[in-house]
């Protein structure tokens, strides 16, 4: 173990000059990883750009922000005491409630003393001679670490729309992923909102209640299902707490990290009445996954998927009174191939007199002006514009740090044709670097907390394995990585996901390679694969006492 020795400065506390593990990000991943590393008596430093823990839940403070997985399931399982003592209030907790939980975890496990807030990692370079990473921050820190872990989240590098004139607008401007910490009051304002993914769908009903007038600019409609949110009852909390161990096991073995009864029938083999009853039950249940998992083939067969698509279209037409608005809100792509949303009164909001929908497929945005938004049909004047335009997902938070591996090759260059990882955990050419929920792992297709815990445990165990066996480096073998990338593509290709222009495919960022990035094989199967790899002595990885010999510098 390396001891924290020389010191560099970052704020009032000294950043250690050398640690075992440098962690980037103090969201759920970084927090749990720090806890695990401490249990292993390893020295660690965590750099966090925000001023507090929480990651996603620190940044995304827009009105109406909630998680789409139930609170009792969207929580850490690593500490039974934490599970038992924490009191969740709502079925789908608000952003403040989740942030409160993250802060509680940080305090309870005394995590803050190794986290450097307000500090962004700008670069990390692997030194082949010393088998160590040199990590640099925007505050001038330089830390040497045996291991680098990117706990930077899949949806953290936000994006603005690619339209001219963004800087010209004279009113107030917001992005859902960088919402101000103080309250924003849209009372009496004319608000324009661009984007109808989860962030837009959650914020639109709340902003509509405050604003004098809200105009929503929609390029692609979302499929949104009612959340049926409510306060949790004491009896259901008690039941969950009594049965947590069995529930956690079921989560880990499930497809999405959310236990659901497995479907047994094709959507095409049942009568219309039977199917409608099943879909209606899923709609009423207030769940993100129950509709997609109601039949065996909804995610893989277009004809089967069409039945779910027609069902949701029917609901939209039933709820939204203006027929043209209803048609504009009906998605054309297969159900579930872009991330569906969970909402509270989303479609109902379009029945309000102060809410208007602009279909950008008919009248695209031409530019942002001093007064507002100009489409091909004319100019709309606003007091405020809200950008709910999403993220450079899965790779943005990794490739926008100047990470340089073996031979000075940057991760951005190595991934120029799309991300290449082994197991979504590490990438060939970048020894001793791990990603938590990286591309090629189930990540965004799952309950993130389940996937985060699995990756953190796997990474911590891998480091422990190296230390116990006197090994220094771990790095994927290129053939194992190629085979995993092929497998991820093969499994993705069995599904309907590639049929939509989604951020899963990188399609929301102009010029980004079109590759289906998450692993669609399910968290249970994926966990088995990761466990097998570890049990076989980290099969597919090259483990070395001093780095792979053929890669050593010539003068060594
Ligand atoms: P998103 O799903 O990527 O939605 C961005 C929206 O902005 C899309 O409607 C997109 O249209 C539109 N847009 C982007 N660029 C545009 C442009 N140049 N002109 C016009 N429209 C443009 O982003 P998000 O809503 O922030 O959500 C991202 C993900 O974060 C979600 O899918 C979910 O996984 C996660 N999330 C989760 C929760 C939750 O759990 N409750 C809440 C929020 C977010 P196109 O579709 O045509 O690109």
JSON list of N, CA, C and O and ligand atoms in Angstrom, two decimals, residues 62 66-68 155 159 161-162 194-200 202 219-220 338-339 360 388-391 503, ligand 1:
[
{"chain": "A", "resi": 62, "resn": "UNK", "atom": "N", "xyz": [-33.90, 20.20, -11.22]},
{"chain": "A", "resi": 62, "resn": "UNK", "atom": "CA", "xyz": [-35.01, 20.88, -11.92]},
{"chain": "A", "resi": 62, "resn": "UNK", "atom": "C", "xyz": [-36.34, 20.56, -11.24]},
{"chain": "A", "resi": 62, "resn": "UNK", "atom": "O", "xyz": [-36.46, 19.54, -10.54]},
{"chain": "A", "resi": 66, "resn": "UNK", "atom": "N", "xyz": [-37.44, 13.49, -9.99]},
{"chain": "A", "resi": 66, "resn": "UNK", "atom": "CA", "xyz": [-37.61, 12.30, -9.14]},
{"chain": "A", "resi": 66, "resn": "UNK", "atom": "C", "xyz": [-36.88, 11.14, -9.80]},
{"chain": "A", "resi": 66, "resn": "UNK", "atom": "O", "xyz": [-36.64, 11.16, -11.00]},
{"chain": "A", "resi": 67, "resn": "UNK", "atom": "N", "xyz": [-36.67, 10.09, -9.03]},
{"chain": "A", "resi": 67, "resn": "UNK", "atom": "CA", "xyz": [-36.12, 8.88, -9.62]},
{"chain": "A", "resi": 67, "resn": "UNK", "atom": "C", "xyz": [-37.28, 8.00, -10.11]},
{"chain": "A", "resi": 67, "resn": "UNK", "atom": "O", "xyz": [-38.40, 8.10, -9.59]},
{"chain": "A", "resi": 68, "resn": "UNK", "atom": "N", "xyz": [-36.99, 7.17, -11.11]},
{"chain": "A", "resi": 68, "resn": "UNK", "atom": "CA", "xyz": [-38.03, 6.30, -11.68]},
{"chain": "A", "resi": 68, "resn": "UNK", "atom": "C", "xyz": [-38.00, 4.89, -11.12]},
{"chain": "A", "resi": 68, "resn": "UNK", "atom": "O", "xyz": [-38.64, 3.99, -11.66]},
{"chain": "A", "resi": 155, "resn": "UNK", "atom": "N", "xyz": [-24.79, 9.72, -17.15]},
{"chain": "A", "resi": 155, "resn": "UNK", "atom": "CA", "xyz": [-25.58, 10.85, -17.65]},
{"chain": "A", "resi": 155, "resn": "UNK", "atom": "C", "xyz": [-25.16, 12.08, -16.87]},
{"chain": "A", "resi": 155, "resn": "UNK", "atom": "O", "xyz": [-25.87, 12.57, -15.99]},
{"chain": "A", "resi": 159, "resn": "UNK", "atom": "N", "xyz": [-25.66, 18.38, -22.58]},
{"chain": "A", "resi": 159, "resn": "UNK", "atom": "CA", "xyz": [-25.53, 19.00, -23.91]},
{"chain": "A", "resi": 159, "resn": "UNK", "atom": "C", "xyz": [-26.62, 20.02, -24.15]},
{"chain": "A", "resi": 159, "resn": "UNK", "atom": "O", "xyz": [-27.76, 19.88, -23.66]},
{"chain": "A", "resi": 161, "resn": "UNK", "atom": "N", "xyz": [-28.75, 22.27, -27.25]},
{"chain": "A", "resi": 161, "resn": "UNK", "atom": "CA", "xyz": [-29.14, 21.96, -28.64]},
{"chain": "A", "resi": 161, "resn": "UNK", "atom": "C", "xyz": [-28.16, 22.58, -29.63]},
{"chain": "A", "resi": 161, "resn": "UNK", "atom": "O", "xyz": [-27.58, 23.64, -29.36]},
{"chain": "A", "resi": 162, "resn": "UNK", "atom": "N", "xyz": [-27.99, 21.91, -30.75]},
{"chain": "A", "resi": 162, "resn": "UNK", "atom": "CA", "xyz": [-27.04, 22.39, -31.77]},
{"chain": "A", "resi": 162, "resn": "UNK", "atom": "C", "xyz": [-27.78, 23.36, -32.68]},
{"chain": "A", "resi": 162, "resn": "UNK", "atom": "O", "xyz": [-28.11, 23.03, -33.82]},
{"chain": "A", "resi": 194, "resn": "UNK", "atom": "N", "xyz": [-37.24, 23.30, -24.29]},
{"chain": "A", "resi": 194, "resn": "UNK", "atom": "CA", "xyz": [-36.83, 22.46, -25.42]},
{"chain": "A", "resi": 194, "resn": "UNK", "atom": "C", "xyz": [-36.41, 21.09, -24.90]},
{"chain": "A", "resi": 194, "resn": "UNK", "atom": "O", "xyz": [-35.52, 21.00, -24.04]},
{"chain": "A", "resi": 195, "resn": "UNK", "atom": "N", "xyz": [-37.06, 20.05, -25.40]},
{"chain": "A", "resi": 195, "resn": "UNK", "atom": "CA", "xyz": [-36.68, 18.68, -25.03]},
{"chain": "A", "resi": 195, "resn": "UNK", "atom": "C", "xyz": [-37.76, 17.97, -24.24]},
{"chain": "A", "resi": 195, "resn": "UNK", "atom": "O", "xyz": [-38.29, 18.52, -23.27]},
{"chain": "A", "resi": 196, "resn": "UNK", "atom": "N", "xyz": [-38.07, 16.75, -24.68]},
{"chain": "A", "resi": 196, "resn": "UNK", "atom": "CA", "xyz": [-39.14, 16.00, -24.03]},
{"chain": "A", "resi": 196, "resn": "UNK", "atom": "C", "xyz": [-38.68, 14.59, -23.67]},
{"chain": "A", "resi": 196, "resn": "UNK", "atom": "O", "xyz": [-39.38, 13.61, -23.89]},
{"chain": "A", "resi": 197, "resn": "UNK", "atom": "N", "xyz": [-37.45, 14.49, -23.12]},
{"chain": "A", "resi": 197, "resn": "UNK", "atom": "CA", "xyz": [-37.02, 13.23, -22.51]},
{"chain": "A", "resi": 197, "resn": "UNK", "atom": "C", "xyz": [-37.50, 13.24, -21.06]},
{"chain": "A", "resi": 197, "resn": "UNK", "atom": "O", "xyz": [-38.37, 14.03, -20.67]},
{"chain": "A", "resi": 198, "resn": "UNK", "atom": "N", "xyz": [-36.90, 12.39, -20.21]},
{"chain": "A", "resi": 198, "resn": "UNK", "atom": "CA", "xyz": [-37.36, 12.28, -18.81]},
{"chain": "A", "resi": 198, "resn": "UNK", "atom": "C", "xyz": [-37.33, 13.63, -18.09]},
{"chain": "A", "resi": 198, "resn": "UNK", "atom": "O", "xyz": [-38.25, 13.94, -17.33]},
{"chain": "A", "resi": 199, "resn": "UNK", "atom": "N", "xyz": [-36.27, 14.42, -18.32]},
{"chain": "A", "resi": 199, "resn": "UNK", "atom": "CA", "xyz": [-36.14, 15.69, -17.58]},
{"chain": "A", "resi": 199, "resn": "UNK", "atom": "C", "xyz": [-37.24, 16.65, -18.01]},
{"chain": "A", "resi": 199, "resn": "UNK", "atom": "O", "xyz": [-37.85, 17.33, -17.17]},
{"chain": "A", "resi": 200, "resn": "UNK", "atom": "N", "xyz": [-37.51, 16.73, -19.31]},
{"chain": "A", "resi": 200, "resn": "UNK", "atom": "CA", "xyz": [-38.58, 17.59, -19.79]},
{"chain": "A", "resi": 200, "resn": "UNK", "atom": "C", "xyz": [-39.93, 17.10, -19.29]},
{"chain": "A", "resi": 200, "resn": "UNK", "atom": "O", "xyz": [-40.74, 17.88, -18.77]},
{"chain": "A", "resi": 202, "resn": "UNK", "atom": "N", "xyz": [-40.72, 15.39, -16.72]},
{"chain": "A", "resi": 202, "resn": "UNK", "atom": "CA", "xyz": [-40.95, 15.60, -15.28]},
{"chain": "A", "resi": 202, "resn": "UNK", "atom": "C", "xyz": [-41.13, 17.08, -14.95]},
{"chain": "A", "resi": 202, "resn": "UNK", "atom": "O", "xyz": [-41.89, 17.43, -14.04]},
{"chain": "A", "resi": 219, "resn": "UNK", "atom": "N", "xyz": [-38.91, 17.55, -30.37]},
{"chain": "A", "resi": 219, "resn": "UNK", "atom": "CA", "xyz": [-38.40, 16.96, -31.60]},
{"chain": "A", "resi": 219, "resn": "UNK", "atom": "C", "xyz": [-38.90, 15.52, -31.70]},
{"chain": "A", "resi": 219, "resn": "UNK", "atom": "O", "xyz": [-39.46, 15.12, -32.70]},
{"chain": "A", "resi": 220, "resn": "UNK", "atom": "N", "xyz": [-38.70, 14.74, -30.63]},
{"chain": "A", "resi": 220, "resn": "UNK", "atom": "CA", "xyz": [-39.18, 13.35, -30.63]},
{"chain": "A", "resi": 220, "resn": "UNK", "atom": "C", "xyz": [-40.05, 13.15, -29.40]},
{"chain": "A", "resi": 220, "resn": "UNK", "atom": "O", "xyz": [-39.61, 13.45, -28.28]},
{"chain": "A", "resi": 338, "resn": "UNK", "atom": "N", "xyz": [-36.42, 3.98, -26.89]},
{"chain": "A", "resi": 338, "resn": "UNK", "atom": "CA", "xyz": [-35.79, 5.11, -26.21]},
{"chain": "A", "resi": 338, "resn": "UNK", "atom": "C", "xyz": [-36.24, 4.95, -24.77]},
{"chain": "A", "resi": 338, "resn": "UNK", "atom": "O", "xyz": [-37.27, 4.35, -24.50]},
{"chain": "A", "resi": 339, "resn": "UNK", "atom": "N", "xyz": [-35.47, 5.50, -23.84]},
{"chain": "A", "resi": 339, "resn": "UNK", "atom": "CA", "xyz": [-35.82, 5.31, -22.42]},
{"chain": "A", "resi": 339, "resn": "UNK", "atom": "C", "xyz": [-37.22, 5.88, -22.15]},
{"chain": "A", "resi": 339, "resn": "UNK", "atom": "O", "xyz": [-37.45, 7.08, -22.36]},
{"chain": "A", "resi": 360, "resn": "UNK", "atom": "N", "xyz": [-41.40, 20.03, -33.63]},
{"chain": "A", "resi": 360, "resn": "UNK", "atom": "CA", "xyz": [-40.21, 20.47, -34.39]},
{"chain": "A", "resi": 360, "resn": "UNK", "atom": "C", "xyz": [-39.99, 19.62, -35.64]},
{"chain": "A", "resi": 360, "resn": "UNK", "atom": "O", "xyz": [-39.21, 20.00, -36.51]},
{"chain": "A", "resi": 388, "resn": "UNK", "atom": "N", "xyz": [-33.94, 21.18, -21.81]},
{"chain": "A", "resi": 388, "resn": "UNK", "atom": "CA", "xyz": [-34.02, 19.83, -21.23]},
{"chain": "A", "resi": 388, "resn": "UNK", "atom": "C", "xyz": [-33.47, 18.87, -22.28]},
{"chain": "A", "resi": 388, "resn": "UNK", "atom": "O", "xyz": [-34.12, 17.91, -22.68]},
{"chain": "A", "resi": 389, "resn": "UNK", "atom": "N", "xyz": [-32.28, 19.22, -22.76]},
{"chain": "A", "resi": 389, "resn": "UNK", "atom": "CA", "xyz": [-31.75, 18.59, -23.97]},
{"chain": "A", "resi": 389, "resn": "UNK", "atom": "C", "xyz": [-30.75, 17.47, -23.71]},
{"chain": "A", "resi": 389, "resn": "UNK", "atom": "O", "xyz": [-30.07, 17.04, -24.64]},
{"chain": "A", "resi": 390, "resn": "UNK", "atom": "N", "xyz": [-30.66, 17.02, -22.47]},
{"chain": "A", "resi": 390, "resn": "UNK", "atom": "CA", "xyz": [-29.97, 15.76, -22.20]},
{"chain": "A", "resi": 390, "resn": "UNK", "atom": "C", "xyz": [-28.46, 15.81, -22.13]},
{"chain": "A", "resi": 390, "resn": "UNK", "atom": "O", "xyz": [-27.86, 16.83, -21.79]},
{"chain": "A", "resi": 391, "resn": "UNK", "atom": "N", "xyz": [-27.85, 14.68, -22.52]},
{"chain": "A", "resi": 391, "resn": "UNK", "atom": "CA", "xyz": [-26.44, 14.42, -22.21]},
{"chain": "A", "resi": 391, "resn": "UNK", "atom": "C", "xyz": [-25.71, 13.78, -23.38]},
{"chain": "A", "resi": 391, "resn": "UNK", "atom": "O", "xyz": [-26.31, 13.07, -24.18]},
{"chain": "A", "resi": 503, "resn": "UNK", "atom": "N", "xyz": [-30.21, 8.21, -27.20]},
{"chain": "A", "resi": 503, "resn": "UNK", "atom": "CA", "xyz": [-28.89, 8.43, -26.63]},
{"chain": "A", "resi": 503, "resn": "UNK", "atom": "C", "xyz": [-28.21, 7.11, -26.30]},
{"chain": "A", "resi": 503, "resn": "UNK", "atom": "O", "xyz": [-27.00, 7.05, -26.17]},
{"chain": "B", "resi": 1, "resn": "LIG", "atom": "P1", "xyz": [-32.91, 13.04, -23.12]},
{"chain": "B", "resi": 1, "resn": "LIG", "atom": "O1", "xyz": [-33.72, 11.87, -22.79]},
{"chain": "B", "resi": 1, "resn": "LIG", "atom": "O2", "xyz": [-31.76, 12.87, -24.01]},
{"chain": "B", "resi": 1, "resn": "LIG", "atom": "O3", "xyz": [-33.92, 14.12, -23.73]},
{"chain": "B", "resi": 1, "resn": "LIG", "atom": "C1", "xyz": [-33.42, 15.25, -24.38]},
{"chain": "B", "resi": 1, "resn": "LIG", "atom": "C2", "xyz": [-34.53, 15.86, -25.18]},
{"chain": "B", "resi": 1, "resn": "LIG", "atom": "O4", "xyz": [-34.03, 17.02, -25.81]},
{"chain": "B", "resi": 1, "resn": "LIG", "atom": "C3", "xyz": [-35.04, 14.94, -26.27]},
{"chain": "B", "resi": 1, "resn": "LIG", "atom": "O5", "xyz": [-36.42, 15.11, -26.41]},
{"chain": "B", "resi": 1, "resn": "LIG", "atom": "C4", "xyz": [-34.28, 15.46, -27.49]},
{"chain": "B", "resi": 1, "resn": "LIG", "atom": "O6", "xyz": [-34.91, 15.18, -28.70]},
{"chain": "B", "resi": 1, "resn": "LIG", "atom": "C5", "xyz": [-34.29, 16.93, -27.21]},
{"chain": "B", "resi": 1, "resn": "LIG", "atom": "N1", "xyz": [-33.25, 17.62, -27.95]},
{"chain": "B", "resi": 1, "resn": "LIG", "atom": "C6", "xyz": [-31.92, 17.43, -27.86]},
{"chain": "B", "resi": 1, "resn": "LIG", "atom": "N2", "xyz": [-31.28, 18.22, -28.74]},
{"chain": "B", "resi": 1, "resn": "LIG", "atom": "C7", "xyz": [-32.23, 18.91, -29.39]},
{"chain": "B", "resi": 1, "resn": "LIG", "atom": "C8", "xyz": [-32.21, 19.86, -30.43]},
{"chain": "B", "resi": 1, "resn": "LIG", "atom": "N3", "xyz": [-31.05, 20.27, -30.99]},
{"chain": "B", "resi": 1, "resn": "LIG", "atom": "N4", "xyz": [-33.39, 20.37, -30.87]},
{"chain": "B", "resi": 1, "resn": "LIG", "atom": "C9", "xyz": [-34.53, 19.96, -30.32]},
{"chain": "B", "resi": 1, "resn": "LIG", "atom": "N5", "xyz": [-34.64, 19.04, -29.36]},
{"chain": "B", "resi": 1, "resn": "LIG", "atom": "C10", "xyz": [-33.49, 18.53, -28.90]},
{"chain": "B", "resi": 1, "resn": "LIG", "atom": "O7", "xyz": [-32.38, 13.80, -21.81]},
{"chain": "B", "resi": 1, "resn": "LIG", "atom": "P2", "xyz": [-33.05, 13.84, -20.36]},
{"chain": "B", "resi": 1, "resn": "LIG", "atom": "O8", "xyz": [-34.50, 14.10, -20.45]},
{"chain": "B", "resi": 1, "resn": "LIG", "atom": "O9", "xyz": [-32.23, 14.75, -19.54]},
{"chain": "B", "resi": 1, "resn": "LIG", "atom": "O10", "xyz": [-32.90, 12.37, -19.84]},
{"chain": "B", "resi": 1, "resn": "LIG", "atom": "C11", "xyz": [-31.71, 11.62, -20.08]},
{"chain": "B", "resi": 1, "resn": "LIG", "atom": "C12", "xyz": [-31.78, 10.36, -19.27]},
{"chain": "B", "resi": 1, "resn": "LIG", "atom": "O11", "xyz": [-31.50, 10.66, -17.91]},
{"chain": "B", "resi": 1, "resn": "LIG", "atom": "C13", "xyz": [-33.13, 9.68, -19.24]},
{"chain": "B", "resi": 1, "resn": "LIG", "atom": "O12", "xyz": [-33.38, 8.93, -20.38]},
{"chain": "B", "resi": 1, "resn": "LIG", "atom": "C14", "xyz": [-32.99, 8.84, -18.00]},
{"chain": "B", "resi": 1, "resn": "LIG", "atom": "O13", "xyz": [-32.24, 7.70, -18.23]},
{"chain": "B", "resi": 1, "resn": "LIG", "atom": "C15", "xyz": [-32.21, 9.78, -17.09]},
{"chain": "B", "resi": 1, "resn": "LIG", "atom": "N6", "xyz": [-33.17, 10.53, -16.27]},
{"chain": "B", "resi": 1, "resn": "LIG", "atom": "C16", "xyz": [-33.81, 9.83, -15.33]},
{"chain": "B", "resi": 1, "resn": "LIG", "atom": "C17", "xyz": [-34.76, 10.43, -14.57]},
{"chain": "B", "resi": 1, "resn": "LIG", "atom": "C18", "xyz": [-35.46, 9.63, -13.56]},
{"chain": "B", "resi": 1, "resn": "LIG", "atom": "O14", "xyz": [-35.06, 8.56, -13.19]},
{"chain": "B", "resi": 1, "resn": "LIG", "atom": "N7", "xyz": [-36.56, 10.10, -13.12]},
{"chain": "B", "resi": 1, "resn": "LIG", "atom": "C19", "xyz": [-35.04, 11.78, -14.75]},
{"chain": "B", "resi": 1, "resn": "LIG", "atom": "C20", "xyz": [-34.34, 12.49, -15.72]},
{"chain": "B", "resi": 1, "resn": "LIG", "atom": "C21", "xyz": [-33.40, 11.85, -16.49]},
{"chain": "B", "resi": 1, "resn": "LIG", "atom": "P3", "xyz": [-34.50, 13.84, -29.52]},
{"chain": "B", "resi": 1, "resn": "LIG", "atom": "O15", "xyz": [-35.09, 12.72, -28.73]},
{"chain": "B", "resi": 1, "resn": "LIG", "atom": "O16", "xyz": [-35.07, 14.04, -30.85]},
{"chain": "B", "resi": 1, "resn": "LIG", "atom": "O17", "xyz": [-33.00, 13.78, -29.53]}
]
